[in-house]
Amino acid sequence: MENLKLWQQSPQHWCITGKEQSNLKQSMTLQESVNLVALTKYLKHLEDKYAEIKQAMLKKYVPVQRKAELDEEMIVTLKRRDLAENLNKELQFRHQRLQIISNALTSWVKSDMSSSFEDFVEQIQKTKSLPGDEGIVEELLEDDPGKAKEAEILLCYIERFNDLMSLGEYEKAACFAANSPRRILQNIGTVNKFKAVGKIRGKPFPLLLFFETIFSTSHACRRPIDAELTLEGIKCGLSEKRLDLVINWVTQERLTFSEELGDVICDYGEQDTYNKAKCLALAQMIYRDCGLHKKALLCLCKQGQIHGAMEYIQQFKDFTYDDLMQLIKLCPHTELIQCLTREWNGKPPSLSFGLAILHLFSVDMKKVGIKLLQEISKGGKGIVEHLMINDPFFSLENWQEMANICLQNGFDKLSHDIMSILRSQAGVTEISEEDDTVNLMEHVFW
């Protein structure tokens, strides 16, 4: 009765959840729910449940102070483990060294024993070989066990990597290769192993995983990947149409650039016209880093960065006249030719306008030449005269040829202006075809 009064007077101390209320309704009828005996029985059930939960909490949870004690115990245990591992490695080294000596003694006994055992061991040290020891004799016969330990670690890494590959754990294998000591697993042999796996449906491409891992590790460790692996990685990324990865790898500047690398990216840009500008920008960076200024300049021009190209020409003064003529052949932009044949920042033109026109007509690039003639004809006779006077590389015979080209291609007025200017020049007389030594600018030097 007291329990019932307590339950009735203080319901907040005996909160029944919705689930328990549901269970109560299912197990008790309406008549039982107001029956004192039934309610007392259910109260006993709740008390037992409470005790059970309380006991479970004592087993599953511990005070926060106990966590600190466990942390201290773990630190002590880890120190003991490290000491045991070091001792174990030292004992392993001694065992292996004794094994080498034992094998040497066995081999000496089986031989004719013509020399002393000391001489036999000395010979082993010189040849660095003993049947069954596969090249680690040198390290094990050293006084410093560090070399033997390193050789053992390298062998373990290779074995572990092969195990991961055979188990199909390609992501783990890629991480293992990226973090291998002395980069022993960062080579073409490893690349070929990933290539042999091929593609797996529904899973990332293993070869791409490998390159993603080693390139990111290279950036973190500030160690550039060699040129051969760099080229293979970029080819892999482009073959998977992952230009985003390639841009990230190249701009990290943890790769080894080469001319072939720039060529591969340029070729990809020719196929993927949507991303051509990005590819040209990447290739330009690579070419410039490699000192391939002609190709870097061509990339600038193909991107339409004509002013940047002119600045590049001024910065690197090793471009020859032939280099620039080849440039306008590969990238025949009207704006580029106009910039090259005019003064730039107070400096004389890099190319002769007249020679550029004749060159374009001679290499079957007539359309570009005609477009330039159209631009000149719009400027009137004054522009033509300015070009003729300020072009010391173009002879009188060349201008006569230019006038003929203009006449043949429908630029009658431009042809007439050229001939008129030629006749009006002081000191200029009609010359024969045999005399090719006279220059239009000859009068200037008198």
Coordinates of C-alpha atoms in Angstrom, one line a residue:
M1 CA 0.0 0.0 0.0
E2 CA 2.9 2.4 0.8
N3 CA 4.4 1.7 -2.6
L4 CA 1.1 2.4 -4.3
K5 CA 0.8 5.7 -2.4
L6 CA 4.3 6.6 -3.3
W7 CA 3.7 5.9 -7.0
Q8 CA 0.4 7.8 -6.9
Q9 CA 1.9 10.8 -5.0
S10 CA 5.2 11.1 -6.8
P11 CA 4.8 10.0 -10.4
Q12 CA 7.9 11.9 -11.4
H13 CA 10.1 9.4 -9.5
W14 CA 8.6 6.5 -11.4
C15 CA 8.6 7.6 -15.1
I16 CA 7.3 4.9 -17.4
T17 CA 8.5 5.1 -21.0
G18 CA 6.2 4.8 -24.0
K19 CA 7.5 1.4 -24.8
E20 CA 6.9 0.2 -21.2
Q21 CA 3.4 1.8 -21.2
S22 CA 2.8 -0.2 -24.4
N23 CA 4.0 -3.4 -22.7
L24 CA 1.9 -2.6 -19.7
K25 CA -1.2 -2.2 -21.8
Q26 CA -0.5 -5.4 -23.7
S27 CA 0.1 -7.5 -20.6
M28 CA -2.7 -6.0 -18.4
T29 CA -6.3 -5.5 -19.0
L30 CA -8.1 -2.4 -18.0
Q31 CA -9.4 -4.1 -14.9
E32 CA -5.9 -5.3 -14.0
S33 CA -4.4 -1.8 -14.5
V34 CA -6.5 -0.6 -11.5
N35 CA -5.9 -3.7 -9.5
L36 CA -3.5 -3.3 -6.5
V37 CA -2.0 -6.7 -6.7
A38 CA -1.3 -6.4 -10.5
L39 CA 0.3 -3.0 -10.0
T40 CA 2.4 -4.2 -7.2
K41 CA 3.7 -7.1 -9.3
Y42 CA 4.5 -4.7 -12.2
L43 CA 6.3 -2.3 -9.7
K44 CA 8.5 -5.3 -8.7
H45 CA 9.3 -5.9 -12.3
L46 CA 10.4 -2.3 -12.8
E47 CA 12.6 -2.4 -9.7
D48 CA 14.3 -5.5 -11.0
K49 CA 14.8 -3.9 -14.4
Y50 CA 16.3 -0.9 -12.7
A51 CA 18.7 -3.0 -10.7
E52 CA 19.7 -4.9 -13.8
I53 CA 20.5 -1.7 -15.8
K54 CA 22.4 -0.2 -12.8
Q55 CA 24.5 -3.4 -12.6
A56 CA 25.2 -3.3 -16.4
M57 CA 26.4 0.3 -16.1
L58 CA 28.9 -0.6 -13.4
K59 CA 30.3 -3.2 -15.7
K60 CA 30.3 -1.3 -19.0
Y61 CA 31.6 2.1 -17.7
V62 CA 34.5 3.1 -15.6
P63 CA 35.4 6.4 -13.9
V64 CA 37.6 8.9 -15.9
Q65 CA 40.4 8.5 -13.3
R66 CA 40.6 4.8 -14.3
K67 CA 41.3 6.0 -17.9
A68 CA 44.3 8.0 -16.8
E69 CA 45.6 5.0 -15.0
L70 CA 45.2 2.8 -18.0
D71 CA 47.0 5.4 -20.2
E72 CA 50.0 5.2 -17.8
E73 CA 49.9 1.5 -17.9
M74 CA 49.9 1.5 -21.7
I75 CA 52.9 3.8 -21.9
V76 CA 54.9 1.5 -19.6
T77 CA 53.8 -1.5 -21.6
L78 CA 54.8 0.2 -24.9
K79 CA 58.3 1.0 -23.5
R80 CA 58.7 -2.6 -22.4
R81 CA 57.6 -3.7 -25.9
D82 CA 60.2 -1.4 -27.6
L83 CA 63.0 -2.7 -25.4
A84 CA 61.9 -6.2 -26.2
E85 CA 61.9 -5.5 -29.9
N86 CA 65.3 -3.9 -29.9
L87 CA 66.7 -6.9 -27.9
N88 CA 65.0 -9.3 -30.3
K89 CA 66.5 -7.5 -33.3
E90 CA 70.0 -7.6 -31.8
L91 CA 69.6 -11.3 -31.0
Q92 CA 68.4 -12.0 -34.6
F93 CA 71.4 -10.2 -35.9
R94 CA 73.7 -12.3 -33.8
H95 CA 71.9 -15.5 -34.8
Q96 CA 72.2 -14.7 -38.5
R97 CA 75.8 -13.8 -38.1
L98 CA 76.5 -17.1 -36.3
Q99 CA 74.6 -18.9 -39.0
I100 CA 76.8 -17.3 -41.7
I101 CA 79.9 -18.4 -39.8
S102 CA 78.4 -21.9 -39.3
N103 CA 77.7 -22.1 -43.1
A104 CA 81.2 -21.0 -43.8
L105 CA 82.6 -23.6 -41.5
T106 CA 80.5 -26.3 -43.2
S107 CA 81.7 -25.2 -46.6
W108 CA 85.3 -25.1 -45.4
V109 CA 85.0 -28.7 -44.0
K110 CA 83.5 -29.9 -47.3
S111 CA 86.4 -28.2 -49.3
D112 CA 89.9 -29.6 -49.4
M113 CA 90.8 -27.4 -46.4
S114 CA 94.0 -26.4 -48.2
S115 CA 93.8 -23.0 -46.5
S116 CA 93.1 -22.1 -42.9
F117 CA 89.5 -21.3 -41.8
E118 CA 90.5 -17.7 -41.1
D119 CA 91.7 -17.4 -44.7
F120 CA 88.5 -19.0 -45.9
V121 CA 86.3 -16.5 -44.0
E122 CA 88.5 -13.6 -45.3
Q123 CA 87.8 -14.8 -48.8
I124 CA 84.1 -14.8 -48.2
Q125 CA 84.3 -11.2 -47.0
K126 CA 86.1 -10.3 -50.2
T127 CA 83.6 -12.0 -52.6
K128 CA 80.6 -11.0 -50.5
S129 CA 78.9 -14.3 -51.3
L130 CA 78.1 -17.6 -49.8
P131 CA 75.7 -20.3 -51.1
G132 CA 72.2 -19.8 -49.7
D133 CA 72.7 -16.3 -48.3
E134 CA 71.6 -14.2 -51.3
G135 CA 73.8 -11.2 -51.1
I136 CA 73.4 -10.2 -47.4
V137 CA 76.8 -11.6 -46.3
E138 CA 78.5 -8.3 -46.5
E139 CA 76.0 -6.7 -44.1
L140 CA 76.0 -9.6 -41.6
L141 CA 79.8 -9.7 -41.5
E142 CA 79.9 -6.0 -40.6
D143 CA 80.5 -4.9 -37.1
D144 CA 77.6 -2.5 -37.3
P145 CA 74.3 -4.4 -37.2
G146 CA 72.6 -1.3 -38.8
K147 CA 73.4 -2.4 -42.3
A148 CA 72.1 -5.9 -41.8
K149 CA 69.0 -4.5 -40.3
E150 CA 68.5 -2.2 -43.3
A151 CA 68.9 -5.0 -45.7
E152 CA 66.4 -7.1 -43.8
I153 CA 63.9 -4.2 -43.8
L154 CA 64.2 -3.7 -47.5
L155 CA 63.6 -7.4 -48.1
C156 CA 60.6 -7.4 -45.8
Y157 CA 59.1 -4.4 -47.6
I158 CA 59.3 -6.1 -50.9
E159 CA 57.8 -9.3 -49.6
R160 CA 55.0 -7.4 -47.9
F161 CA 54.3 -5.4 -51.1
N162 CA 54.1 -8.6 -53.1
D163 CA 51.7 -10.1 -50.5
L164 CA 49.4 -7.2 -50.7
M165 CA 49.3 -7.3 -54.5
S166 CA 48.5 -11.0 -54.5
L167 CA 45.7 -10.4 -52.0
G168 CA 44.2 -7.7 -54.2
E169 CA 44.8 -5.0 -51.6
Y170 CA 45.9 -2.5 -54.2
E171 CA 45.3 0.7 -52.3
K172 CA 47.4 -0.6 -49.3
A173 CA 50.0 -1.8 -51.8
A174 CA 50.2 1.7 -53.3
C175 CA 50.7 3.3 -49.9
F176 CA 53.3 0.7 -49.0
A177 CA 55.2 1.5 -52.2
A178 CA 55.0 5.2 -51.7
N179 CA 56.5 5.0 -48.2
S180 CA 59.1 2.3 -49.0
P181 CA 62.6 3.1 -47.7
R182 CA 65.1 4.4 -50.3
R183 CA 62.1 4.4 -52.7
I184 CA 62.9 0.8 -53.6
L185 CA 59.3 0.3 -54.8
Q186 CA 59.1 3.5 -56.7
N187 CA 60.3 2.3 -60.1
I188 CA 59.1 1.0 -63.5
G189 CA 59.0 -2.5 -62.2
T190 CA 56.3 -1.6 -59.7
V191 CA 54.4 0.4 -62.4
N192 CA 54.4 -2.7 -64.6
K193 CA 52.9 -4.8 -61.7
F194 CA 50.1 -2.4 -61.4
K195 CA 49.6 -2.2 -65.1
A196 CA 49.3 -6.0 -65.2
V197 CA 46.4 -5.8 -62.8
G198 CA 44.4 -3.7 -65.3
K199 CA 41.1 -2.2 -64.4
I200 CA 38.6 -3.7 -62.0
R201 CA 35.0 -3.1 -62.5
G202 CA 33.4 -1.0 -59.7
K203 CA 36.8 -0.2 -58.1
P204 CA 39.4 2.6 -58.6
F205 CA 42.1 2.0 -61.3
P206 CA 45.0 0.4 -59.3
L207 CA 47.7 2.1 -61.4
L208 CA 46.1 5.5 -60.9
L209 CA 45.9 4.9 -57.2
F210 CA 49.7 4.2 -57.2
F211 CA 50.5 7.5 -58.9
E212 CA 48.1 9.5 -56.8
T213 CA 49.8 8.1 -53.7
I214 CA 53.5 8.6 -54.7
F215 CA 52.9 12.1 -56.1
S216 CA 51.1 13.2 -52.9
T217 CA 53.9 11.7 -50.8
S218 CA 56.5 13.4 -52.9
H219 CA 54.9 16.8 -52.3
A220 CA 54.7 16.1 -48.5
C221 CA 58.3 14.9 -48.3
R222 CA 59.7 17.5 -50.7
R223 CA 61.3 14.9 -52.9
P224 CA 60.7 15.1 -56.6
I225 CA 59.7 12.0 -58.5
D226 CA 62.2 11.1 -61.3
A227 CA 61.5 11.9 -64.9
E228 CA 60.5 8.4 -66.0
L229 CA 57.9 7.9 -63.3
T230 CA 56.6 11.4 -63.8
L231 CA 56.0 10.8 -67.5
E232 CA 54.2 7.4 -66.8
G233 CA 52.1 9.0 -64.1
I234 CA 51.0 11.9 -66.3
K235 CA 50.2 9.5 -69.2
C236 CA 48.1 7.4 -66.8
G237 CA 46.2 10.5 -65.5
L238 CA 45.5 11.7 -69.0
S239 CA 44.4 8.3 -70.2
E240 CA 41.8 8.3 -67.5
K241 CA 40.7 11.8 -68.5
R242 CA 41.8 13.1 -65.1
L243 CA 43.2 16.5 -66.1
D244 CA 42.3 17.8 -62.7
L245 CA 44.8 15.4 -61.1
V246 CA 47.4 16.2 -63.7
I247 CA 47.1 20.0 -63.1
N248 CA 47.4 19.4 -59.3
W249 CA 50.5 17.2 -59.8
V250 CA 52.3 19.6 -62.2
T251 CA 51.6 22.7 -60.1
Q252 CA 52.9 21.0 -57.0
E253 CA 56.3 21.2 -58.6
R254 CA 57.4 17.9 -57.0
L255 CA 57.9 16.2 -60.3
T256 CA 60.8 16.1 -62.8
F257 CA 59.9 18.0 -65.9
S258 CA 61.1 16.9 -69.4
E259 CA 60.4 17.9 -73.0
E260 CA 58.6 14.7 -73.6
L261 CA 56.3 15.4 -70.7
G262 CA 55.4 18.8 -72.2
D263 CA 54.8 17.2 -75.6
V264 CA 52.4 14.6 -74.1
I265 CA 50.3 17.3 -72.4
C266 CA 50.2 19.4 -75.7
D267 CA 49.1 16.4 -77.7
Y268 CA 46.3 15.7 -75.2
G269 CA 45.2 19.3 -75.6
E270 CA 44.9 18.9 -79.3
Q271 CA 42.5 16.0 -78.8
D272 CA 40.5 17.6 -75.9
T273 CA 39.8 21.0 -77.5
Y274 CA 37.7 22.1 -74.5
N275 CA 40.7 21.9 -72.2
K276 CA 43.3 22.9 -74.8
A277 CA 44.1 26.3 -73.1
K278 CA 44.7 24.5 -69.7
C279 CA 47.0 22.0 -71.4
L280 CA 49.0 24.7 -73.2
A281 CA 49.4 26.6 -69.9
L282 CA 50.8 23.5 -68.2
A283 CA 53.1 22.7 -71.2
Q284 CA 54.3 26.2 -71.2
M285 CA 55.3 26.0 -67.5
I286 CA 57.1 22.7 -68.2
Y287 CA 59.0 23.9 -71.3
R288 CA 60.1 27.1 -69.6
D289 CA 61.4 25.1 -66.6
C290 CA 63.4 22.9 -69.0
G291 CA 64.8 26.0 -70.8
L292 CA 62.9 25.1 -74.0
H293 CA 62.0 28.7 -74.8
K294 CA 60.9 28.2 -78.4
K295 CA 58.2 25.7 -77.4
A296 CA 57.2 27.9 -74.4
L297 CA 56.8 30.9 -76.7
L298 CA 54.7 28.8 -79.1
C299 CA 52.4 27.8 -76.2
L300 CA 51.9 31.4 -75.3
C301 CA 51.0 32.3 -78.9
K302 CA 48.6 29.4 -79.2
Q303 CA 46.8 30.6 -76.1
G304 CA 46.4 34.0 -77.8
Q305 CA 48.7 35.7 -75.2
I306 CA 50.4 37.9 -77.8
H307 CA 51.6 40.6 -75.5
G308 CA 52.9 38.0 -73.1
A309 CA 54.7 36.4 -76.0
M310 CA 56.3 39.7 -76.9
E311 CA 57.5 40.2 -73.3
Y312 CA 58.9 36.7 -73.4
I313 CA 60.9 37.5 -76.6
Q314 CA 62.3 40.6 -75.0
Q315 CA 63.2 38.7 -71.8
F316 CA 65.0 35.9 -73.5
K317 CA 67.1 37.4 -76.3
D318 CA 68.3 34.2 -77.8
F319 CA 65.5 34.0 -80.5
T320 CA 66.9 34.2 -84.0
Y321 CA 65.3 35.6 -87.1
D322 CA 64.7 32.1 -88.3
D323 CA 63.1 31.2 -85.0
L324 CA 60.6 34.0 -85.3
M325 CA 59.8 33.2 -89.0
Q326 CA 59.2 29.6 -87.9
L327 CA 56.9 30.9 -85.1
I328 CA 54.6 32.7 -87.5
K329 CA 54.5 29.7 -89.7
L330 CA 53.3 27.5 -86.8
C331 CA 51.1 30.2 -85.3
P332 CA 50.0 32.6 -88.0
H333 CA 48.1 35.0 -85.9
T334 CA 47.7 38.4 -87.6
E335 CA 48.1 40.2 -84.3
L336 CA 51.4 38.4 -83.6
I337 CA 52.9 39.2 -87.0
Q338 CA 51.9 42.8 -86.6
C339 CA 53.5 43.0 -83.2
L340 CA 56.7 41.4 -84.5
T341 CA 57.0 43.7 -87.4
R342 CA 56.5 46.9 -85.4
E343 CA 58.4 48.7 -82.7
W344 CA 57.8 47.3 -79.2
N345 CA 58.5 49.3 -76.1
G346 CA 60.9 51.6 -78.0
K347 CA 62.8 48.7 -79.5
P348 CA 63.0 48.1 -83.3
P349 CA 60.8 45.5 -85.0
S350 CA 61.9 41.8 -84.6
L351 CA 60.9 41.0 -88.1
S352 CA 60.6 42.7 -91.5
F353 CA 57.0 43.1 -92.5
G354 CA 57.8 42.7 -96.2
L355 CA 59.8 39.5 -95.6
A356 CA 57.1 38.1 -93.5
I357 CA 54.5 38.7 -96.3
L358 CA 56.8 37.1 -98.9
H359 CA 57.5 34.2 -96.6
L360 CA 53.7 33.5 -96.0
F361 CA 53.1 33.5 -99.7
S362 CA 56.0 31.2 -100.3
V363 CA 54.9 28.5 -97.8
D364 CA 51.3 28.2 -99.0
M365 CA 49.9 30.5 -96.3
K366 CA 48.4 32.9 -98.8
K367 CA 45.2 33.5 -96.7
V368 CA 47.2 34.9 -93.8
G369 CA 49.3 37.1 -96.2
I370 CA 46.2 38.5 -97.8
K371 CA 44.7 39.3 -94.4
L372 CA 47.8 41.3 -93.5
L373 CA 47.7 43.1 -96.8
Q374 CA 44.0 44.0 -96.1
E375 CA 45.0 45.5 -92.8
I376 CA 47.8 47.6 -94.4
S377 CA 45.6 48.8 -97.2
K378 CA 43.1 50.2 -94.7
G379 CA 45.7 52.5 -93.3
G380 CA 46.3 54.3 -96.5
K381 CA 49.4 55.4 -98.3
G382 CA 51.0 57.0 -95.2
I383 CA 51.1 53.6 -93.3
V384 CA 52.6 52.0 -96.4
E385 CA 55.3 54.7 -96.7
H386 CA 56.1 54.4 -93.0
L387 CA 56.6 50.6 -93.4
M388 CA 58.8 51.0 -96.5
I389 CA 61.1 53.7 -94.9
N390 CA 61.5 51.8 -91.6
D391 CA 62.3 48.4 -93.1
P392 CA 66.0 48.3 -93.8
F393 CA 65.9 44.5 -94.5
F394 CA 63.7 44.8 -97.5
S395 CA 65.4 45.6 -100.8
L396 CA 64.0 47.5 -103.8
E397 CA 63.6 44.3 -105.7
N398 CA 61.6 42.9 -102.8
W399 CA 59.2 45.8 -102.8
Q400 CA 58.7 45.4 -106.5
E401 CA 57.9 41.7 -105.9
M402 CA 55.5 42.9 -103.2
A403 CA 53.8 45.2 -105.6
N404 CA 53.3 42.4 -108.1
I405 CA 51.8 40.1 -105.4
C406 CA 49.4 42.9 -104.4
L407 CA 48.4 43.4 -108.0
Q408 CA 47.9 39.6 -108.5
N409 CA 45.6 39.3 -105.5
G410 CA 43.3 42.3 -106.2
F411 CA 45.1 45.0 -104.1
D412 CA 45.6 47.4 -107.1
K413 CA 45.6 50.5 -105.0
L414 CA 48.2 49.1 -102.6
S415 CA 50.4 48.0 -105.5
H416 CA 50.1 51.5 -107.0
D417 CA 51.0 53.1 -103.7
I418 CA 54.1 51.0 -103.3
M419 CA 55.3 51.8 -106.8
S420 CA 54.5 55.5 -106.4
I421 CA 56.5 55.6 -103.1
L422 CA 59.4 53.8 -104.8
R423 CA 59.5 56.4 -107.6
S424 CA 59.2 59.4 -105.3
Q425 CA 62.2 58.4 -103.2
A426 CA 65.1 60.8 -103.7
G427 CA 68.1 59.2 -105.3
V428 CA 66.2 56.1 -106.5
T429 CA 66.5 55.2 -110.1
E430 CA 65.0 52.3 -112.1
I431 CA 67.3 49.2 -111.8
S432 CA 67.6 46.1 -113.8
E433 CA 66.8 42.6 -112.6
E434 CA 70.5 41.8 -112.7
D435 CA 71.4 44.4 -110.2
D436 CA 70.4 43.1 -106.8
T437 CA 72.8 45.1 -104.7
V438 CA 70.8 48.3 -104.5
N439 CA 68.8 48.9 -101.3
L440 CA 65.8 51.1 -100.9
M441 CA 67.3 52.7 -97.8
E442 CA 70.6 53.5 -99.5
H443 CA 69.8 57.2 -99.7
V444 CA 69.4 57.5 -95.9
F445 CA 73.1 57.0 -95.4
W446 CA 74.3 59.7 -97.8

